[in-house]
Tab-separated table of C-alpha atoms and ligand atoms in Angstrom:
chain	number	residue	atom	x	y	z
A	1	UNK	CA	6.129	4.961	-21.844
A	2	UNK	CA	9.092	5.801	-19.565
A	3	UNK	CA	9.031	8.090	-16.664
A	4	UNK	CA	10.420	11.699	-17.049
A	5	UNK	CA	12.419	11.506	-13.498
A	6	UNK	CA	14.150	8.220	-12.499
A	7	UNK	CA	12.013	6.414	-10.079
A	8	UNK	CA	12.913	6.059	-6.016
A	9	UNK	CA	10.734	4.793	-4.578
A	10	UNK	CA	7.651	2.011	-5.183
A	11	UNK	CA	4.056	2.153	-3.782
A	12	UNK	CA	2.676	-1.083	-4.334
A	13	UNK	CA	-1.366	-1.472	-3.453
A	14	UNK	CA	-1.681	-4.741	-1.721
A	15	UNK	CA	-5.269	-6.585	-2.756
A	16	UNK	CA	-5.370	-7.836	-6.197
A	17	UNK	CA	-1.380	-6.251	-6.822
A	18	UNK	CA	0.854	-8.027	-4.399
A	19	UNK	CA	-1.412	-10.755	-3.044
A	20	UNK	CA	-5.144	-12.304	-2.543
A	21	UNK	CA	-6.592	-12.952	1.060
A	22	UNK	CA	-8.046	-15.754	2.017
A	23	UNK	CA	-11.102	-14.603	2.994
A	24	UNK	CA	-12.017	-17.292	5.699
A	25	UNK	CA	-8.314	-17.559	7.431
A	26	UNK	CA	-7.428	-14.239	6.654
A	27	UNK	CA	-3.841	-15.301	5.336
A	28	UNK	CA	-2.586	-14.074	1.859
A	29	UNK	CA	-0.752	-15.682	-1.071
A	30	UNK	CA	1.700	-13.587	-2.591
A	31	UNK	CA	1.147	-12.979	-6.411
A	32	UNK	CA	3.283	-14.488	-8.699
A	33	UNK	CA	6.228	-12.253	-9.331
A	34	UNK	CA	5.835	-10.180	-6.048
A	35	UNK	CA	8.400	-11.208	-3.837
A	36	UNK	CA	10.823	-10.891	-7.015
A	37	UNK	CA	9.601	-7.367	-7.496
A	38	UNK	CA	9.748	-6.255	-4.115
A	39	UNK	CA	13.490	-7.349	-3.896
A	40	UNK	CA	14.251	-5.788	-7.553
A	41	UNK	CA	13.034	-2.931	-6.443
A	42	UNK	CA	15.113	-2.858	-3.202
A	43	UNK	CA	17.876	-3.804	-4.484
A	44	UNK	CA	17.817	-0.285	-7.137
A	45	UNK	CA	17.945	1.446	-4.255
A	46	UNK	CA	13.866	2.464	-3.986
A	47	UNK	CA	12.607	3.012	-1.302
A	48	UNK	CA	9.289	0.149	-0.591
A	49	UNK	CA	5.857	0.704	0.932
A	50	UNK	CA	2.333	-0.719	0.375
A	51	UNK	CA	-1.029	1.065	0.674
A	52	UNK	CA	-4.142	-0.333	0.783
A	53	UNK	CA	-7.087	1.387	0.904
A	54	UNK	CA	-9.273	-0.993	3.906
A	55	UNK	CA	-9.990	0.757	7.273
A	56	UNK	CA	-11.548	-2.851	8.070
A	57	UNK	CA	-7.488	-3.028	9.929
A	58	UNK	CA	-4.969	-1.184	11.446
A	59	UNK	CA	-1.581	-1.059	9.651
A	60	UNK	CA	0.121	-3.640	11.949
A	61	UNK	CA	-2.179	-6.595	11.018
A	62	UNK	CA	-0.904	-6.441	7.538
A	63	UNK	CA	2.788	-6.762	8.732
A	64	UNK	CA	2.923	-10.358	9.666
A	65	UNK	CA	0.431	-11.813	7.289
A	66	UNK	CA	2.084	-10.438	4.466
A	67	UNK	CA	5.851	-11.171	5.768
A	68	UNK	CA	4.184	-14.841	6.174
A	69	UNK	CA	3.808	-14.673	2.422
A	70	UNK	CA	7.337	-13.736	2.153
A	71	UNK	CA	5.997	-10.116	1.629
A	72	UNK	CA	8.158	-8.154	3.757
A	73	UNK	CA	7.649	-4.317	5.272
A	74	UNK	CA	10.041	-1.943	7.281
A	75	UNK	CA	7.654	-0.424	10.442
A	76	UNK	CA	5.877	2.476	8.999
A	77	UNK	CA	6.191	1.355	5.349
A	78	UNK	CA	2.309	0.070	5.274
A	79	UNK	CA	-0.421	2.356	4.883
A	80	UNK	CA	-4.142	2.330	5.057
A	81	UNK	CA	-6.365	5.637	4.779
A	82	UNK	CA	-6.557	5.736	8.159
A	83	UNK	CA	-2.702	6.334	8.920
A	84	UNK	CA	-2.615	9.287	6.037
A	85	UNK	CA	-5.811	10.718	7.941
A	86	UNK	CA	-3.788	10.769	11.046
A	87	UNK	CA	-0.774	11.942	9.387
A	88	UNK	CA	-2.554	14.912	7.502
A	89	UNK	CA	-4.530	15.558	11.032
A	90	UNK	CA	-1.937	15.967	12.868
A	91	UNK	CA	-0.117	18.749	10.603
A	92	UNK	CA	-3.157	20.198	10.223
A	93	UNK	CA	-3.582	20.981	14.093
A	94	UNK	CA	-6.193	18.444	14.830
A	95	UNK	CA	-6.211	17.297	18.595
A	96	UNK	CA	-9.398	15.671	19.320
A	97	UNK	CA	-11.191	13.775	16.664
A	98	UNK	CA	-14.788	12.082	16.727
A	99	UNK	CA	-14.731	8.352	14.999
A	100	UNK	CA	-17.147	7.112	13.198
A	101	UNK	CA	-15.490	3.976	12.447
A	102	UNK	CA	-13.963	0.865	14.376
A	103	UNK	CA	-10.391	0.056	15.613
A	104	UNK	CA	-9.291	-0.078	12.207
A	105	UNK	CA	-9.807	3.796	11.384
A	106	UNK	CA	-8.924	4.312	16.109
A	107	UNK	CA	-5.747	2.727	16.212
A	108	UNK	CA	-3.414	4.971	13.732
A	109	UNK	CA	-4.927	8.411	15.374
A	110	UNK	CA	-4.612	7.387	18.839
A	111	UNK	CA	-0.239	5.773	17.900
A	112	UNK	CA	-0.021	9.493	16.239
A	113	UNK	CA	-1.263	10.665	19.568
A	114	UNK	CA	-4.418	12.011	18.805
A	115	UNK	CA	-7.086	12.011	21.089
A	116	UNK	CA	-10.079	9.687	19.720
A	117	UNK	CA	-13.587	10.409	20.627
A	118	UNK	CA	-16.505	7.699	20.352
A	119	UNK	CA	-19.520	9.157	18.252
A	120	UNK	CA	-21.486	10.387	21.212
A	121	UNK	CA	-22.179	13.562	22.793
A	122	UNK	CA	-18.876	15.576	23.591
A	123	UNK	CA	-17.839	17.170	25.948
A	124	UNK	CA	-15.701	20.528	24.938
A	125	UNK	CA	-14.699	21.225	21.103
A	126	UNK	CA	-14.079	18.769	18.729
A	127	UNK	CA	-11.496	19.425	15.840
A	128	UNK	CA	-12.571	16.754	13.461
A	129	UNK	CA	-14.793	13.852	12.584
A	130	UNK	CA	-13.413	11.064	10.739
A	131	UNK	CA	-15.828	8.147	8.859
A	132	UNK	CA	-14.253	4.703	8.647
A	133	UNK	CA	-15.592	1.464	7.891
A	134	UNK	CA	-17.729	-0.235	10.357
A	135	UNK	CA	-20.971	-2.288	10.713
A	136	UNK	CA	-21.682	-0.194	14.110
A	137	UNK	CA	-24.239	2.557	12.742
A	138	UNK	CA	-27.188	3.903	15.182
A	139	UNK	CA	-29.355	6.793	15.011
A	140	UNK	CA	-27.549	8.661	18.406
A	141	UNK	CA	-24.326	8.374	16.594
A	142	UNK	CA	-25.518	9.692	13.506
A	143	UNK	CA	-26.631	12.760	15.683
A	144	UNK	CA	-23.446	12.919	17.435
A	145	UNK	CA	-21.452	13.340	14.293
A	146	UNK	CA	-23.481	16.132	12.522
A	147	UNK	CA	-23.929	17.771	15.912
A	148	UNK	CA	-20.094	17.277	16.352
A	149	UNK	CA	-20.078	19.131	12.601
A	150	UNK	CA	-22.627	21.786	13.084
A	151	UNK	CA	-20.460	22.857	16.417
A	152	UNK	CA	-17.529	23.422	13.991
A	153	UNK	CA	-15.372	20.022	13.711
A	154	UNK	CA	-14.169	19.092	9.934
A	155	UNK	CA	-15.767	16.326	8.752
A	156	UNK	CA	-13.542	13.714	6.653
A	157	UNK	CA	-13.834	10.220	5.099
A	158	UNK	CA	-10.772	7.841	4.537
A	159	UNK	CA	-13.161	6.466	1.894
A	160	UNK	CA	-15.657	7.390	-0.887
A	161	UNK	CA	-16.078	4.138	-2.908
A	162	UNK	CA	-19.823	3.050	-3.237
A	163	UNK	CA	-18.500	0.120	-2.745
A	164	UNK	CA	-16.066	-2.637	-3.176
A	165	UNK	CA	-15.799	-6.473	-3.690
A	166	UNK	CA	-16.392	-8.966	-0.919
A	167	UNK	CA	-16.319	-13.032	-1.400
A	168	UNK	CA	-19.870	-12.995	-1.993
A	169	UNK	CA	-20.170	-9.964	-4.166
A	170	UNK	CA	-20.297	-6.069	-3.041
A	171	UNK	CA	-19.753	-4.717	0.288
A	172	UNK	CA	-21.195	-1.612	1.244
A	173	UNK	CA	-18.626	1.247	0.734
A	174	UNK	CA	-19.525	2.311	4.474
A	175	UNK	CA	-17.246	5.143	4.935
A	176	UNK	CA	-18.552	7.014	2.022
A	177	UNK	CA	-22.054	6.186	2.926
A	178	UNK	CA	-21.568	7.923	6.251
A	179	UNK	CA	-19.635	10.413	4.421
A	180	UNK	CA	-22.411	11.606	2.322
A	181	UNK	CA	-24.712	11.168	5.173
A	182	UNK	CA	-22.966	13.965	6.991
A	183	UNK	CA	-22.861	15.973	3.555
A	184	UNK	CA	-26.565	15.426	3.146
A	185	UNK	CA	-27.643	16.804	6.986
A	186	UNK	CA	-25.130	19.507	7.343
A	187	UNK	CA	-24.334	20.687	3.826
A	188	UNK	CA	-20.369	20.658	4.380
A	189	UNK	CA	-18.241	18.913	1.995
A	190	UNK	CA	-16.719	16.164	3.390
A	191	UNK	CA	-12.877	15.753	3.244
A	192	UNK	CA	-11.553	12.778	1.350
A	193	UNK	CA	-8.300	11.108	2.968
A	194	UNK	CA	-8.138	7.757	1.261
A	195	UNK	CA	-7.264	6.786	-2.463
A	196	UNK	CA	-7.592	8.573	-5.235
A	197	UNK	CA	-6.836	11.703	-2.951
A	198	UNK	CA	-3.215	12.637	-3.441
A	199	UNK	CA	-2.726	13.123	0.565
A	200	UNK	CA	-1.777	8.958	0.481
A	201	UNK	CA	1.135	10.106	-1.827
A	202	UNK	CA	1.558	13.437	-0.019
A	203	UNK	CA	2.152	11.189	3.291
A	204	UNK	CA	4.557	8.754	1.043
A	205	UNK	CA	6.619	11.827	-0.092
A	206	UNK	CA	7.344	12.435	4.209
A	207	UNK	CA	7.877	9.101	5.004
A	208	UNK	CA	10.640	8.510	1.829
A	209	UNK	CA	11.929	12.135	1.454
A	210	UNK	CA	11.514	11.095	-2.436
A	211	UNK	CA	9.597	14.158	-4.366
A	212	UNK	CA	6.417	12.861	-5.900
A	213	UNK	CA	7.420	12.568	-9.931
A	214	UNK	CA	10.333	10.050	-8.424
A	215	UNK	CA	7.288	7.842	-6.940
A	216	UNK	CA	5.936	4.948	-8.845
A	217	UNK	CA	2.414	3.410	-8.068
A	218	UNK	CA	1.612	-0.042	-8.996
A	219	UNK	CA	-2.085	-1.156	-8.480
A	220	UNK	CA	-5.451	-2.965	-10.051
A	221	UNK	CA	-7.722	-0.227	-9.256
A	222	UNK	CA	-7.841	2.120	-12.428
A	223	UNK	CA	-10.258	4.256	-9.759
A	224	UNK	CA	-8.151	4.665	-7.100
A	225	UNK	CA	-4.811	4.138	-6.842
A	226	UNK	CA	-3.678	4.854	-10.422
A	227	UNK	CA	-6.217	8.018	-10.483
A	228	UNK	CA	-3.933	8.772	-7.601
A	229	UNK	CA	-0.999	8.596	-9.255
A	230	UNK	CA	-1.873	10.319	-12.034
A	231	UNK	CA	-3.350	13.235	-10.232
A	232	UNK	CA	-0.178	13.640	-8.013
A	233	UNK	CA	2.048	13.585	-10.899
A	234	UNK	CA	3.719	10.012	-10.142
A	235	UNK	CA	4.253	7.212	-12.348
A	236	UNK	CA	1.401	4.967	-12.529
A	237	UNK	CA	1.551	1.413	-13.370
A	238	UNK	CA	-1.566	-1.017	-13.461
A	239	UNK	CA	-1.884	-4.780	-13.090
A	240	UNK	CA	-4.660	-7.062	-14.531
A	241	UNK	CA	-4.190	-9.273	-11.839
A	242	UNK	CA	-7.147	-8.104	-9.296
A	243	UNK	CA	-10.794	-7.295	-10.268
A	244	UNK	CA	-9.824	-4.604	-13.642
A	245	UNK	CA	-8.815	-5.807	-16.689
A	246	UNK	CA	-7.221	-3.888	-19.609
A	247	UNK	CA	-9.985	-2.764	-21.155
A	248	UNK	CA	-10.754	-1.403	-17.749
A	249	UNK	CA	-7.733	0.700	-17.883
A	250	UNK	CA	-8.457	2.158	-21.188
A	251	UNK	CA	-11.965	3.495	-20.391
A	252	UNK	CA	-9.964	5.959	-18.075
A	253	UNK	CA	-9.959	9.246	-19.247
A	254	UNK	CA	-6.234	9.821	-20.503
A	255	UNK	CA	-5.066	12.217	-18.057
A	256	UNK	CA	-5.616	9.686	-15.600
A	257	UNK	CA	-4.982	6.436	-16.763
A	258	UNK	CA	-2.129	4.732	-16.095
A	259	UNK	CA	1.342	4.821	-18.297
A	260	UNK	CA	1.556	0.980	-18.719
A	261	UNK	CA	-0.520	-1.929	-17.590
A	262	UNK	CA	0.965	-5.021	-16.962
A	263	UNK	CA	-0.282	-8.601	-17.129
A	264	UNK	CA	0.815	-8.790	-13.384
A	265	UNK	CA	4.110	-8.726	-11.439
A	266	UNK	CA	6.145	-11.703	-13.418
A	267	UNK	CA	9.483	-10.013	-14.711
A	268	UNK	CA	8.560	-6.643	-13.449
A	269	UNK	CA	12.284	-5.470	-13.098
A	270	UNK	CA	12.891	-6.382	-16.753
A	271	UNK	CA	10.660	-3.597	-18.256
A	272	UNK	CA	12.350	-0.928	-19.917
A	273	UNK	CA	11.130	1.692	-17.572
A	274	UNK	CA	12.562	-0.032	-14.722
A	275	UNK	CA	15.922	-0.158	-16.273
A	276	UNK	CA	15.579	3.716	-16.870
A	277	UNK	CA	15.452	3.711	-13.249
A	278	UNK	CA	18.042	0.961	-11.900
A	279	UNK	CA	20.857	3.071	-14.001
A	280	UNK	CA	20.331	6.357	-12.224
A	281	UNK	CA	20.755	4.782	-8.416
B	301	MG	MG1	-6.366	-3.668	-5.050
């Protein structure tokens, strides 16, 4: 499977795809094959980002862990939900937004200068109320948000996943918890900013000026980031190198499974499809 459109740019997810974290220092180890790929794929003239879909962070702790992994990022060029929330909240006209979440989901509204509310009683309007991960849930907040919603703010998740894997087996997918808490009390539907929603991509297509068939995704997640893909109409390429593996990939419906799956990131720039691509920079 080739792409239609030579590619121009590369969205790589980072957990599982271009590295593991050490879950007790923090620190990651860089796949095998990744700092190759990410080079390859500079050097054809794409342009390079990395989106992963935690809110446990904001964007700038990933810069220096990875870069100390010899993963290397231009400012702006990693994402997390959180930043595509703030970018998509901000075109959309949203000022003053209730979190439900901790620094992680804070920091990238308040740097796109939006201004953050704490999940307690407001005063004056509130445009929107955003769900992020946190371990911080009471009963008052819980009635701030869905009295936040009932007065008219949008209610939005950067996550819906039930759940996700933690060193010692699941997490709780806390975002979409609260998410379908909010759904539950107030009826609204509850606006989803992180992977698979195509907004991540949407935000990728600003920040590269590259048009969306032109964008290739490379992930584990046959849920998220590949669904993604698929849904956005980019070129979506999985590894077996995090949690999923092939057969994973296959029990994805076909219209949203992704065009090849690769044993990881080893000799990524020799695929055929990537050569389709190097020719036409
Ligand atoms: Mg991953």
């Amino acid at each position: 499977m080739t792409p239609d459109t030579p590619i121009r740019a590369a969205v790589f997810d980072i957990d599982g795809t271009l590295a593991m974290m050490d879950k007790a220092s923090g620190t990651f180890t860089a796949l095998p094959g990744a700092v190759a790929a990410l080079a390859a794929c500079r050097a054809a003239g794409m342009a390079v980002a990395a989106y992963t879909n935690g809110t446990f962070f904001p964007p700038e702790h990933y810069y220096p862990r990875l870069a100390a992994a010899g993963l290397d990022f231009e400012p702006g060029h990693i994402l997390t939900p959180a930043s595509v929330a703030a970018h998509h909240l901000t075109r959309m006209g949203m000022k003053r937004v209730m979190v439900f979440g901790d620094e992680g989901t804070a920091v990238p509204l308040r740097d796109a200068g939006i201004e953050v509310l704490a999940p307690e009683p407001a005063d004056g309007p509130v445009d929107a109320v955003l769900c992020g991960w946190t371990r911080h849930v009471d009963v008052p907040k819980i009635e701030a948000v869905c009295n936040a919603v009932w007065d008219g703010a949008k209610p939005f998740t950067t996550s819906s996943a039930p759940f996700f894997a933690g060193a010692n087996g699941r997490l709780l997918g806390i975002s979409g918890a609260l998410a379908a808490m909010i759904h539950n009390v107030t009826g609204q539907e509850v606006g989803l900013f992180g992977k698979p929603s195509p907004l991540g991509l949407e935000m990728i297509v600003a920040l590269t000026g590259v048009s969306v068939d032109a964008i290739m995704v490379i992930g584990d997640d046959p849920e998220l980031e590949l669904r993604m893909a698929r849904e956005a109409g980019a070129f979506a390429i999985g590894v077996t190198t995090g949690l999923h593996d092939r057969a994973a990939f296959n029990a994805i419906e076909p219209a949203a499974r992704a065009h090849v799956v690769l044993e990881g990131l080893i000799g990524f720039a020799d695929q055929p499809w990537f050569e389709t691509r190097e020719g036409a920079t």
